[in-house]
Amino acid sequence: MELLSSTKSFGGWLKRYKHESLSVKGDMTFAIYLPPQAETQNVPVLYWLSGLTCTDENFTQKAGAFRKAAELGLAIVCPDTSPRGTDYPNEHESYDFGSGAGFYVNATVEPYSNTYHMYDYVVQELPHLIETNFPVTDKRSISGHSMGGHGALICALKNPGKYQSVSAFAPIVNPTKCPWGQKAFTGYLGEDKDTWNEWDATYLIESQVGKASERLPLFIDQGEADNFLVEQLKPEALEAACEKAGYPITLRRQPGYDHSYFFIASFIDEHLEHHSNALS
């Protein structure tokens, strides 16, 4: 790993690294906040997945999470949102597909199938890297925003026992039924819509009806003034699926809040406390 920067914050350290990734076959950048407790003991980790157009820096600079993370003794890891350094057709032409928009899936359509394996990167490679090289435990939780909220939900639902808790801000909960998800899934996964379902949180919940599987409670905040609420986010779809499946969900609709990091910063402390309680 190559250390790109190191900045002290609330007694801990925010560090950015670049490393060669086997999952995406190229360099990836991630940030990690190590609270002051990490100087004397191993600490649990929250993985944060960011949304469309973001890098690892959006959360670290805008969420205001480090005071509470330092208080709780919680490390936070923020990966980038897609592979970088390639020039595939249409990769850089729109904000909702390609660079900055990996959607946390494993692409199966060429040429994206060569490198766009963000699911494998987030679920397998990055945790192994973090747990091998930093003073952290093997207890981990996951959260995210918008596209990253979608990523957090599917990572938790598809990997029982791997995460102690999951939460999301304004997640894309039903990507197979919204324009953002349909565009991305067509480009990454192809025209066979049956293959899309395994990357859709609402479908994953629906498929658990009658099954005795892990039921990790979902903790979600959604702003009611979010411009993307009706067309893209559709929280009522996930809510209905959870009710049908008897799956535990806390979906808080926050009046007046939009899709921005002002929304995230307003409630991030409660999410960190939620994860810290689960991790302890």
PDB file of C-alpha atoms in Angstrom, residues 82-95 97-100 112 116:
ATOM      1  CA  SER A  82     -15.709   2.291  -8.947  1.00  0.00           C
ATOM      2  CA  PRO A  83     -12.510   1.175 -10.622  1.00  0.00           C
ATOM      3  CA  ARG A  84     -10.448   3.973 -12.136  1.00  0.00           C
ATOM      4  CA  GLY A  85      -7.953   4.279 -14.954  1.00  0.00           C
ATOM      5  CA  THR A  86      -9.864   2.505 -17.707  1.00  0.00           C
ATOM      6  CA  ASP A  87     -11.533   4.007 -20.769  1.00  0.00           C
ATOM      7  CA  TYR A  88     -14.348   1.682 -21.709  1.00  0.00           C
ATOM      8  CA  PRO A  89     -17.089   2.799 -24.107  1.00  0.00           C
ATOM      9  CA  ASN A  90     -19.484   5.206 -22.333  1.00  0.00           C
ATOM     10  CA  GLU A  91     -17.554   4.847 -19.063  1.00  0.00           C
ATOM     11  CA  HIS A  92     -17.084   8.563 -18.446  1.00  0.00           C
ATOM     12  CA  GLU A  93     -20.062  10.023 -20.295  1.00  0.00           C
ATOM     13  CA  SER A  94     -22.730  10.096 -17.575  1.00  0.00           C
ATOM     14  CA  TYR A  95     -22.855  10.436 -13.802  1.00  0.00           C
ATOM     15  CA  PHE A  97     -22.944   4.698 -15.094  1.00  0.00           C
ATOM     16  CA  GLY A  98     -19.269   3.814 -15.318  1.00  0.00           C
ATOM     17  CA  SER A  99     -16.672   5.783 -13.380  1.00  0.00           C
ATOM     18  CA  GLY A 100     -17.976   6.796  -9.981  1.00  0.00           C
ATOM     19  CA  TYR A 112     -16.848  -4.029 -17.645  1.00  0.00           C
ATOM     20  CA  TYR A 116     -15.942  -3.782 -12.404  1.00  0.00           C
TER      21      TYR A 116
END
